[in-house]
Amino acid sequence: MHWNKTRECMNREQLRSYQLEKLKETVDRVYHNVPSYRQKMQERNIIPEDINSLEDLQLLPFTTKQDLRDNYPYDMFAVPLEEIIRIHASSGTTGKPTVVGYTRRDIANWAELMARCLTMAGAQRDSVVQISYGYGLFTGGLGFHYGAEKIGALVIPISGGNTRRQVMLMRDLKTEILACTPSYALCIIETLEQMGLNRQELNLKAGIFGAEPWSENMRAELEEKLGIKALDIYGLSEVIGPGVACECTEQRGLHIFEDFFIPEIIDPVTEKPLPEGQAGELVITTIDKEGLPVIRYRTRDIASLSYEPCACGRTHARISKLLGRTDDMLIIRGVNVFPSQIESALMATGVVEPHYLIIVDRVNNLDTIEVLVEVSETLFADEIRKLEEVRKKIASEIYSTLGINVNVKLVEPYTIERSEGKAKRVIDKRKI
Ligand code: DLL
């Protein structure tokens, strides 16, 4: 099912010429309305008229989070403030947040994008959609809200938290589509079990999970425990929020809505473009945004791109499931490790709960890595010998996936902090 078949299944030649036209408009607009863009372009000796093909995108300077910080709060907006009708802010925990602004048209476009994503998950006018992403400055709640309303679905704007009530309403109101972070979905599953309910008593059909990395093994767990199709959704505040890319039911990569965004994959060190299929840093240019257009925004997220046709009929390119961020990548004794790879290895053992915490430290100039994993109550009550076997199994699974030795520590059920939004999976004591 498609929300906007004309746009989502546009033939690629048409799409490219559409993109070029919109790109030119955007570059012209930021050049004339945003001093920092004009200055950067002048430093490179380029003017908007130099952009005559999609390849010319590479002439343009990158934009980073630092640029947004330097221009905090409003100086990167490309329209007068009176045209901005909404502010959101990124969820970063350090320093000042990144403030992003939307015009009325931006909000309408965002709703269109989210309607496409929800339709991918099967949402229709008669669907019941429970939105358990946080409402507020975070883009998750309101982004989904406007998309679901645009479809005309019945929206439950419950936000995150109060999980028992979530579960009760999910059952009573017959929720069909659940939207939340994958880690909060785990928390919901746990609460279901504590309340003695099983998935048959629910009416769930699909989940749209994103805002943080999650592995294929986690997907299998969520699908099995909730009896749903679990789809991945990607986005970031600086670009618009959720709805930049979303999985269709093929579940083979996330379609990035190319009539709004031009994706590139670059080598984060050399900053050169990488060929199709190779993983690198995702860079995004918005071509249909008024309030805060971004040119070649360095997302710091790691993915690859595929232009292969998809069985769903959509022609928009697909990004791979996101492995992690360049800044979340742990370098342990020289080996690059993403927390999502550890998650994958843990879940592959099939014997532990999907709640874990990675603690990295440095002892005598040597990196150490400890993985705390919760075991089920029955396992925890078991004899020490059995627990030791489990511990070894996990360590060997991680070793065979990543080639590093880790210290695995099994911990009691419910001792690792649960999250209502984005989970914190890593404590890196080396930085302190
Ligand atoms: O997390 C927007 C969002 C809300 C996306 C709800 C999906 C669902 P920010 O708070 O600005 O925006 O955080 C953006 O989160 O750069 C990624 O590192 C990470 N992220 C978002 N979606 C995914 C995903 C929202 N599906 C940052 N897989 C991004 C992995 C994701 N990481």
Coordinates of C-alpha atoms and ligand atoms in Angstrom, one line a residue:
M1 CA 0.0 0.0 0.0
H2 CA 1.2 3.5 -0.8
W3 CA 0.2 6.8 0.5
N4 CA 1.3 8.8 -2.5
K5 CA 2.0 6.4 -5.3
T6 CA 2.8 9.2 -7.9
R7 CA 5.6 10.5 -5.8
E8 CA 6.8 7.3 -4.1
C9 CA 6.9 5.3 -7.4
M10 CA 8.1 8.1 -9.7
N11 CA 10.3 6.9 -12.5
R12 CA 13.9 7.6 -11.6
E13 CA 14.6 9.9 -14.5
Q14 CA 11.7 12.1 -13.6
L15 CA 12.7 12.0 -10.0
R16 CA 16.2 13.1 -10.8
S17 CA 15.1 16.1 -12.9
Y18 CA 12.6 17.0 -10.1
Q19 CA 15.4 16.8 -7.6
L20 CA 17.7 19.0 -9.6
E21 CA 15.0 21.7 -9.9
K22 CA 14.3 21.6 -6.2
L23 CA 18.0 21.6 -5.3
K24 CA 18.7 24.7 -7.4
E25 CA 15.8 26.5 -5.7
T26 CA 17.1 25.5 -2.2
V27 CA 20.6 26.6 -2.9
D28 CA 19.4 29.9 -4.3
R29 CA 17.3 30.4 -1.2
V30 CA 19.9 29.6 1.4
Y31 CA 22.5 31.7 -0.5
H32 CA 20.3 34.7 -0.3
N33 CA 18.7 34.2 3.1
V34 CA 21.2 32.5 5.3
P35 CA 24.5 34.4 5.9
S36 CA 26.5 31.4 7.1
Y37 CA 25.7 29.5 3.9
R38 CA 26.5 32.4 1.7
Q39 CA 29.8 32.9 3.5
K40 CA 30.8 29.2 3.1
M41 CA 29.9 29.3 -0.6
Q42 CA 31.8 32.4 -1.1
E43 CA 34.8 30.8 0.5
R44 CA 34.6 28.1 -2.1
N45 CA 34.0 30.6 -4.8
I46 CA 30.6 29.2 -5.8
I47 CA 27.4 30.9 -6.6
P48 CA 23.9 29.2 -7.0
E49 CA 24.2 29.3 -10.8
D50 CA 27.1 26.8 -10.6
I51 CA 24.7 24.1 -9.6
N52 CA 23.6 22.6 -12.9
S53 CA 23.5 18.9 -12.3
L54 CA 22.9 16.6 -9.3
E55 CA 26.6 15.8 -9.4
D56 CA 27.3 19.5 -8.7
L57 CA 26.0 18.9 -5.2
Q58 CA 29.5 17.9 -4.4
L59 CA 30.7 21.4 -5.0
L60 CA 28.7 22.6 -2.0
P61 CA 30.1 22.8 1.6
F62 CA 29.0 20.3 4.3
T63 CA 26.8 21.4 7.2
T64 CA 27.4 20.0 10.7
K65 CA 25.8 20.1 14.1
Q66 CA 28.5 22.6 15.0
D67 CA 27.2 25.1 12.4
L68 CA 23.7 24.9 14.0
R69 CA 25.3 25.4 17.4
D70 CA 27.3 28.4 16.2
N71 CA 24.1 29.9 14.8
Y72 CA 22.0 29.1 17.8
P73 CA 19.1 29.6 18.0
Y74 CA 17.7 31.2 14.8
D75 CA 20.5 32.3 12.5
M76 CA 20.3 29.3 10.1
F77 CA 16.6 29.8 9.5
A78 CA 15.9 30.7 5.9
V79 CA 12.6 32.6 6.5
P80 CA 11.6 35.5 8.8
L81 CA 10.7 34.3 12.3
E82 CA 7.1 35.3 11.8
E83 CA 6.7 32.5 9.2
I84 CA 8.0 29.9 11.7
I85 CA 5.1 28.2 13.5
R86 CA 6.9 25.4 15.4
I87 CA 10.1 24.8 17.2
H88 CA 11.6 21.4 18.1
A89 CA 15.0 20.6 19.6
S90 CA 17.4 17.7 19.2
S91 CA 17.7 15.2 22.1
G92 CA 21.4 15.8 22.6
T93 CA 22.3 15.7 26.3
T94 CA 25.4 17.9 26.3
G95 CA 25.4 21.7 26.0
K96 CA 22.7 23.7 24.3
P97 CA 20.1 21.8 22.3
T98 CA 19.9 22.2 18.5
V99 CA 16.8 24.3 17.7
V100 CA 15.0 23.6 14.5
G101 CA 12.1 25.6 13.0
Y102 CA 9.2 24.7 10.7
T103 CA 6.9 26.9 8.6
R104 CA 3.3 25.9 8.1
R105 CA 4.3 24.2 4.8
D106 CA 7.1 22.3 6.5
I107 CA 4.6 20.9 9.0
A108 CA 2.3 19.9 6.2
N109 CA 5.1 18.2 4.3
W110 CA 6.2 16.4 7.5
A111 CA 2.7 15.1 7.9
E112 CA 2.8 13.9 4.3
L113 CA 6.1 12.0 5.0
M114 CA 4.8 10.5 8.2
A115 CA 1.6 9.5 6.4
R116 CA 3.7 7.6 3.9
C117 CA 5.6 5.8 6.7
L118 CA 2.5 4.8 8.6
T119 CA 0.9 3.6 5.4
M120 CA 3.9 1.3 5.0
A121 CA 3.0 -0.2 8.3
G122 CA -0.6 -0.7 7.1
A123 CA -2.2 2.3 8.8
Q124 CA -5.5 3.4 7.2
R125 CA -8.5 5.6 8.2
D126 CA -9.9 2.9 10.4
S127 CA -6.7 2.0 12.2
V128 CA -5.9 2.6 15.8
V129 CA -2.4 4.1 16.3
Q130 CA -0.8 4.4 19.7
I131 CA 2.0 7.0 19.8
S132 CA 4.3 6.2 22.6
Y133 CA 7.2 8.4 21.5
G134 CA 7.7 11.4 23.7
Y135 CA 5.6 14.5 22.9
G136 CA 7.2 17.9 23.3
L137 CA 10.5 19.3 21.9
F138 CA 11.4 15.8 20.8
T139 CA 10.2 15.3 17.2
G140 CA 8.9 11.7 17.7
G141 CA 5.5 12.2 19.3
L142 CA 4.2 15.2 17.3
G143 CA 5.8 13.9 14.0
F144 CA 3.8 10.7 14.2
H145 CA 0.8 12.5 15.5
Y146 CA 0.4 14.7 12.4
G147 CA 1.0 11.8 10.0
A148 CA -1.5 9.6 11.7
E149 CA -4.1 12.4 11.8
K150 CA -3.5 13.1 8.1
I151 CA -4.4 9.5 7.3
G152 CA -7.5 9.9 9.5
A153 CA -6.5 7.0 11.8
L154 CA -7.7 7.0 15.4
V155 CA -4.7 8.4 17.4
I156 CA -3.9 7.6 21.0
P157 CA -1.4 10.4 21.9
I158 CA -0.1 8.7 25.0
S159 CA 3.6 9.7 24.8
G160 CA 6.2 7.6 26.8
G161 CA 5.9 6.3 30.3
N162 CA 3.4 4.9 32.7
T163 CA 3.8 1.5 31.0
R164 CA 1.0 -0.3 32.8
R165 CA -1.5 2.2 31.7
Q166 CA -0.1 2.0 28.1
V167 CA -0.7 -1.7 28.2
M168 CA -4.2 -1.4 29.6
L169 CA -5.2 1.1 27.0
M170 CA -3.5 -0.9 24.2
R171 CA -5.7 -3.8 25.1
D172 CA -8.9 -1.9 25.8
L173 CA -8.7 0.5 22.8
K174 CA -7.5 -2.3 20.5
T175 CA -4.3 -0.6 19.3
E176 CA -3.2 -2.0 15.9
I177 CA -0.1 0.1 15.3
L178 CA 2.4 0.9 18.0
A179 CA 4.9 3.6 17.5
C180 CA 7.8 3.9 20.0
T181 CA 11.5 3.3 20.4
P182 CA 12.6 -0.4 20.2
S183 CA 13.9 -0.2 23.7
Y184 CA 10.5 1.0 25.0
A185 CA 8.8 -1.8 23.1
L186 CA 10.9 -4.2 25.1
C187 CA 9.7 -2.4 28.3
I188 CA 6.1 -2.8 27.1
I189 CA 6.6 -6.5 26.5
E190 CA 8.1 -6.9 30.0
T191 CA 5.1 -5.1 31.5
L192 CA 2.7 -7.3 29.5
E193 CA 4.3 -10.3 31.0
Q194 CA 4.2 -8.9 34.5
M195 CA 0.5 -8.1 34.1
G196 CA -0.1 -11.7 33.1
L197 CA -1.3 -10.7 29.6
N198 CA -0.3 -12.4 26.4
R199 CA -0.2 -11.1 22.9
Q200 CA -3.5 -12.9 21.9
E201 CA -5.3 -10.4 24.1
L202 CA -4.0 -7.6 22.1
N203 CA -4.9 -6.5 18.6
L204 CA -1.4 -5.3 17.5
K205 CA -0.5 -5.8 13.8
A206 CA 2.6 -3.6 13.3
G207 CA 5.2 -1.6 15.2
I208 CA 7.1 1.4 13.8
F209 CA 10.3 1.5 15.8
G210 CA 13.2 4.0 15.5
A211 CA 15.1 6.9 17.0
E212 CA 17.9 4.5 18.1
P213 CA 19.8 1.6 16.5
W214 CA 18.4 -1.9 16.9
S215 CA 19.5 -5.2 15.5
E216 CA 17.8 -7.8 13.3
N217 CA 17.9 -10.1 16.3
M218 CA 16.0 -7.5 18.3
R219 CA 13.5 -7.3 15.4
A220 CA 12.9 -11.1 15.6
E221 CA 12.3 -10.8 19.3
L222 CA 9.8 -7.9 19.0
E223 CA 7.9 -9.6 16.2
E224 CA 7.7 -12.8 18.0
K225 CA 6.7 -11.5 21.4
L226 CA 4.1 -9.0 20.1
G227 CA 2.9 -10.9 17.1
I228 CA 3.6 -8.0 14.8
K229 CA 5.5 -6.9 11.7
A230 CA 8.3 -4.6 13.1
L231 CA 9.4 -1.8 10.8
D232 CA 12.3 0.6 11.2
I233 CA 11.9 4.3 10.9
Y234 CA 14.8 6.8 10.7
G235 CA 15.0 10.5 11.0
L236 CA 16.7 13.4 12.8
S237 CA 15.6 16.7 14.0
E238 CA 18.0 18.7 11.9
V239 CA 16.5 17.2 8.8
I240 CA 12.9 17.2 9.8
G241 CA 12.4 14.5 12.5
P242 CA 11.0 11.0 12.0
G243 CA 10.0 10.3 8.4
V244 CA 13.3 10.8 6.5
A245 CA 13.3 7.1 5.7
C246 CA 11.2 4.1 6.6
E247 CA 11.0 0.4 5.9
C248 CA 8.3 -1.1 3.7
T249 CA 7.0 -4.5 4.4
E250 CA 9.8 -6.1 2.4
Q251 CA 12.0 -5.1 5.4
R252 CA 15.1 -4.8 3.2
G253 CA 16.3 -1.3 3.9
L254 CA 14.6 2.0 4.6
H255 CA 13.3 4.0 1.6
I256 CA 14.6 7.5 1.9
F257 CA 12.0 9.9 0.5
E258 CA 14.1 11.3 -2.4
D259 CA 11.5 13.9 -3.5
F260 CA 12.4 15.7 -0.2
F261 CA 15.9 14.5 0.6
I262 CA 19.1 13.8 -1.4
P263 CA 21.2 11.2 0.3
E264 CA 25.0 10.7 -0.1
I265 CA 27.3 8.3 1.6
I266 CA 30.8 9.6 2.2
D267 CA 34.0 8.4 3.9
P268 CA 33.9 10.3 7.1
V269 CA 37.6 10.8 7.1
T270 CA 38.4 11.7 3.5
E271 CA 34.9 13.2 2.9
K272 CA 34.8 11.6 -0.5
P273 CA 31.7 9.9 -1.8
L274 CA 31.6 6.1 -1.5
P275 CA 30.1 3.8 -4.1
E276 CA 26.7 2.2 -3.8
G277 CA 26.5 -0.5 -1.3
Q278 CA 29.5 0.6 0.8
A279 CA 28.9 1.7 4.3
G280 CA 29.9 5.2 5.3
E281 CA 28.5 8.4 6.8
L282 CA 25.1 9.4 5.6
V283 CA 24.9 13.0 4.3
I284 CA 21.5 14.5 3.6
T285 CA 20.4 17.6 1.6
T286 CA 16.8 18.8 2.1
I287 CA 15.2 20.0 -1.1
D288 CA 11.8 21.0 0.0
K289 CA 12.2 22.7 3.3
E290 CA 11.5 26.4 4.1
G291 CA 12.3 27.0 7.7
L292 CA 15.6 25.3 8.1
P293 CA 16.9 23.8 4.8
V294 CA 20.2 21.9 5.3
I295 CA 22.8 21.4 2.6
R296 CA 24.9 18.3 2.8
Y297 CA 24.2 17.7 6.5
R298 CA 26.7 15.3 8.1
T299 CA 24.4 13.0 10.1
R300 CA 27.2 11.0 11.7
D301 CA 25.1 8.0 11.1
I302 CA 26.6 5.0 9.4
A303 CA 24.7 3.3 6.5
S304 CA 25.0 2.2 2.9
L305 CA 22.7 3.1 0.0
S306 CA 21.0 0.9 -2.6
Y307 CA 19.3 2.0 -5.8
E308 CA 18.1 -1.5 -6.6
P309 CA 14.4 -1.7 -7.5
C310 CA 12.3 -2.8 -4.5
A311 CA 9.5 -5.4 -4.8
C312 CA 7.1 -2.9 -3.2
G313 CA 7.2 -0.7 -6.3
R314 CA 8.7 2.3 -4.6
T315 CA 11.6 3.8 -6.6
H316 CA 13.2 5.7 -3.8
A317 CA 16.7 4.5 -2.8
R318 CA 17.0 2.5 0.4
I319 CA 19.5 3.0 3.2
S320 CA 20.6 0.0 5.1
K321 CA 19.5 -0.5 8.7
L322 CA 21.7 1.9 10.7
L323 CA 24.7 0.3 12.3
G324 CA 25.4 3.2 14.7
R325 CA 27.0 6.6 14.7
T326 CA 30.5 7.6 14.0
D327 CA 30.6 9.1 17.5
D328 CA 29.1 6.0 19.2
M329 CA 31.6 3.7 17.6
L330 CA 33.8 2.3 20.3
I331 CA 37.4 1.6 19.5
I332 CA 38.4 -1.3 21.7
R333 CA 42.0 -2.2 21.5
G334 CA 42.0 -0.9 17.9
V335 CA 38.8 -2.8 16.9
N336 CA 35.8 -0.8 15.8
V337 CA 32.8 -1.9 17.7
F338 CA 29.2 -0.7 17.5
P339 CA 26.9 -1.4 20.4
S340 CA 24.4 -2.8 18.0
Q341 CA 26.9 -5.6 17.1
I342 CA 27.2 -6.6 20.7
E343 CA 23.4 -6.6 20.9
S344 CA 23.2 -8.8 17.9
A345 CA 25.7 -11.3 19.4
L346 CA 23.9 -11.3 22.7
M347 CA 20.6 -12.1 21.2
A348 CA 22.0 -14.7 18.9
T349 CA 22.7 -16.8 22.0
G350 CA 19.0 -17.1 22.7
V351 CA 19.5 -17.4 26.4
V352 CA 19.4 -13.9 27.8
E353 CA 17.0 -11.0 28.1
P354 CA 17.5 -8.1 25.6
H355 CA 18.6 -5.8 28.4
Y356 CA 22.3 -5.0 28.5
L357 CA 24.8 -2.3 29.4
I358 CA 28.3 -2.0 27.9
I359 CA 31.0 -0.6 30.2
V360 CA 34.3 0.5 28.7
D361 CA 37.3 1.4 30.8
R362 CA 41.0 1.6 30.6
V363 CA 43.2 -0.3 33.0
N364 CA 47.0 0.0 32.8
N365 CA 46.7 1.6 29.4
L366 CA 44.6 -1.3 28.1
D367 CA 41.0 -1.0 27.1
T368 CA 38.6 -3.2 29.0
I369 CA 35.1 -4.0 28.1
E370 CA 32.5 -5.4 30.3
V371 CA 29.0 -6.4 29.2
L372 CA 26.3 -6.6 31.8
V373 CA 23.4 -8.8 30.7
E374 CA 20.2 -9.6 32.5
V375 CA 19.2 -13.3 32.7
S376 CA 15.7 -14.6 33.2
E377 CA 14.5 -15.3 36.7
T378 CA 14.4 -19.0 36.1
L379 CA 18.0 -19.0 34.8
F380 CA 19.1 -16.7 37.6
A381 CA 17.8 -19.2 40.2
D382 CA 19.7 -22.0 38.5
E383 CA 22.9 -23.5 39.7
I384 CA 26.2 -21.6 39.3
R385 CA 27.5 -24.1 36.9
K386 CA 24.7 -23.4 34.4
L387 CA 25.2 -19.7 34.8
E388 CA 28.9 -20.1 34.1
E389 CA 28.0 -22.0 30.9
V390 CA 25.7 -19.2 29.8
R391 CA 28.4 -16.6 30.5
K392 CA 30.9 -18.5 28.4
K393 CA 28.5 -18.9 25.6
I394 CA 27.9 -15.2 25.4
A395 CA 31.6 -14.3 25.6
S396 CA 32.3 -16.8 22.8
E397 CA 29.5 -15.5 20.6
I398 CA 30.8 -11.9 21.0
Y399 CA 34.3 -13.2 20.3
S400 CA 33.2 -14.9 17.1
T401 CA 31.3 -11.9 15.9
L402 CA 33.7 -9.1 16.8
G403 CA 37.0 -10.8 17.5
I404 CA 37.4 -9.2 20.9
N405 CA 37.4 -10.7 24.3
V406 CA 34.9 -9.2 26.7
N407 CA 34.1 -9.7 30.3
V408 CA 30.5 -10.8 30.6
K409 CA 28.7 -10.3 33.8
L410 CA 25.2 -11.8 34.3
V411 CA 23.0 -9.7 36.4
E412 CA 19.6 -10.2 38.1
P413 CA 16.4 -9.4 36.2
Y414 CA 15.3 -5.8 36.3
T415 CA 18.6 -4.4 37.5
I416 CA 19.5 -2.5 34.3
E417 CA 17.7 0.7 33.9
R418 CA 14.7 0.7 31.5
S419 CA 14.1 3.5 29.0
E420 CA 11.0 5.2 27.8
G421 CA 12.8 6.9 25.0
K422 CA 16.3 6.3 23.7
A423 CA 18.1 3.7 25.7
K424 CA 21.6 4.3 27.1
R425 CA 23.6 1.3 26.3
V426 CA 27.2 2.4 26.8
I427 CA 29.1 3.9 29.7
D428 CA 32.6 4.9 28.5
K429 CA 34.7 5.6 31.6
R430 CA 37.8 6.3 29.4
K431 CA 36.6 9.8 28.6
I432 CA 36.3 10.9 32.2
Ligands
DLL1 O1 15.3 10.5 16.9 C1 13.8 11.4 15.2 C2 13.0 10.1 15.3 C3 11.9 10.0 16.1 C4 13.3 9.1 14.4 C5 11.1 8.9 16.1 C6 12.5 7.9 14.4 C7 11.5 7.8 15.3 P1 16.9 13.1 17.0 O2 16.5 13.1 18.5 O3 17.4 14.3 16.4 O4 15.7 12.6 16.1 O5 18.0 11.9 16.9 C8 18.5 11.6 15.6 O6 18.8 9.3 16.3 O7 21.0 10.9 13.9 C9 20.4 8.6 14.7 O8 21.7 8.6 15.3 C10 19.3 8.1 15.7 N1 18.3 7.4 15.0 C11 17.1 7.9 14.6 N2 16.4 6.9 14.0 C12 17.2 5.8 14.0 C13 17.0 4.4 13.5 C14 15.0 11.4 16.2 N3 15.9 4.0 12.9 C15 19.4 10.5 15.7 N4 18.1 3.6 13.6 C16 19.9 10.0 14.4 C17 19.2 4.0 14.2 C18 18.4 6.1 14.6 N5 19.4 5.2 14.7

